[in-house]
XYZ file of C-alpha atoms in Angstrom:
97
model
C -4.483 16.893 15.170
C -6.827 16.557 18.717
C -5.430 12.266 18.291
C -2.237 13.553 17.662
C -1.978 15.822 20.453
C -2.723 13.500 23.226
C -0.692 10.898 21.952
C 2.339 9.385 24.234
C 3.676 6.881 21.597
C 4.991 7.104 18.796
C 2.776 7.740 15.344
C 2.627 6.945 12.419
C 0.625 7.441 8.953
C 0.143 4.604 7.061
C -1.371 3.880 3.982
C -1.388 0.571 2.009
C -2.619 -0.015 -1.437
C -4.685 -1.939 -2.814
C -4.023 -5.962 -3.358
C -5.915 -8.359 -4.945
C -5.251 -12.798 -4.444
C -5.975 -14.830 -6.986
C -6.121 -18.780 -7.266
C -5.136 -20.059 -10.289
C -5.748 -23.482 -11.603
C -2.624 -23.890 -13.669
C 1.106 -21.707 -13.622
C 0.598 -20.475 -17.023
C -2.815 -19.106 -16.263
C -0.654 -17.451 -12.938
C 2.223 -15.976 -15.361
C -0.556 -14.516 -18.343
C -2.122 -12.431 -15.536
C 1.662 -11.727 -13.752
C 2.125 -10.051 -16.974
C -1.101 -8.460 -17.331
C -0.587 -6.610 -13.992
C 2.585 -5.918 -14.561
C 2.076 -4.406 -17.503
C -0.683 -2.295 -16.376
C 1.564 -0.674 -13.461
C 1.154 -2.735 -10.615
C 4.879 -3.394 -10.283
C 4.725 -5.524 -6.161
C 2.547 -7.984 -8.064
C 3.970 -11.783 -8.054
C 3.473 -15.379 -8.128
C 3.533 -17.712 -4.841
C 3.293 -21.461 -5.366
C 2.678 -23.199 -1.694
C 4.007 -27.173 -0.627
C 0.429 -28.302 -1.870
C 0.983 -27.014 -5.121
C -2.001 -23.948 -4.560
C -1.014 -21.326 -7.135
C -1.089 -17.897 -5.988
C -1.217 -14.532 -8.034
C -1.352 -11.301 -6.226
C -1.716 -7.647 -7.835
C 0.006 -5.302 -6.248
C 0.585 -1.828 -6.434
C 3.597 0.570 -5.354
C 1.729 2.942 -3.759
C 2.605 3.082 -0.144
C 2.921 5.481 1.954
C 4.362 4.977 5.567
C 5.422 8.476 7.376
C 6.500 8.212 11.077
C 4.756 11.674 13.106
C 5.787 11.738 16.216
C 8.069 10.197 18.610
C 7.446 9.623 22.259
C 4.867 11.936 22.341
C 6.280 14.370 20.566
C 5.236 15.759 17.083
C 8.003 15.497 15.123
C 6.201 17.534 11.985
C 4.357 20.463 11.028
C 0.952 20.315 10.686
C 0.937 22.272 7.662
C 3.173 19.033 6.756
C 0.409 16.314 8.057
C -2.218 18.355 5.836
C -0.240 17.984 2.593
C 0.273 13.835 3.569
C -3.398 13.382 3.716
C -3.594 15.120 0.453
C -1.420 12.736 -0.909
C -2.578 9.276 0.902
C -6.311 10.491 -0.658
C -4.442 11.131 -3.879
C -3.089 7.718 -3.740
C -6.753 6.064 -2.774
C -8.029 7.520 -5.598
C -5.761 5.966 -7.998
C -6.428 2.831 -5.900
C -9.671 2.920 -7.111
């Protein structure tokens, strides 16, 4: 709340989850762990496949979290509000983990 307080910007909470790159040697090995991921909830994960033919698989989770606070300087929440986001960003570590 002190960071908030003397901030002039704008401000925002953030949270990104966890994401894990994987080079694979062939496209099928790429698509059995696509659909290992998938099926065990990580529903952003996908398969990139660059100009030199480098195969790319990257688990990905939905759990985001990206909450503007204030504007200009000005708090634009409660901070009974801001207490109850951090409950849920640690929430959302946790199943990160």
């Amino acid at each position: 709340m002190t960071a908030l307080e003397k901030a002039t910007g704008d401000v925002v909470l953030k949270f990104e989850p966890f994401v894990l790159h994987v080079q694979c040697r062939e496209l099928q090995d790429a698509q059995l762990l696509h659909s290992v991921a998938i099926d065990s909830g990580f529903r952003n994960s996908g398969i990139t496949v660059g100009r030199g033919g480098k195969i790319m698989m990257a688990v990905r989770s939905t759990h985001c979290l990206e909450v503007p606070l204030s504007h200009k300087g000005k708090l634009m929440v409660s901070e009974e509000y801001i207490e109850f986001l951090i409950h849920v960003a640690n929430r959302k570590m946790e199943e990160n983990t």
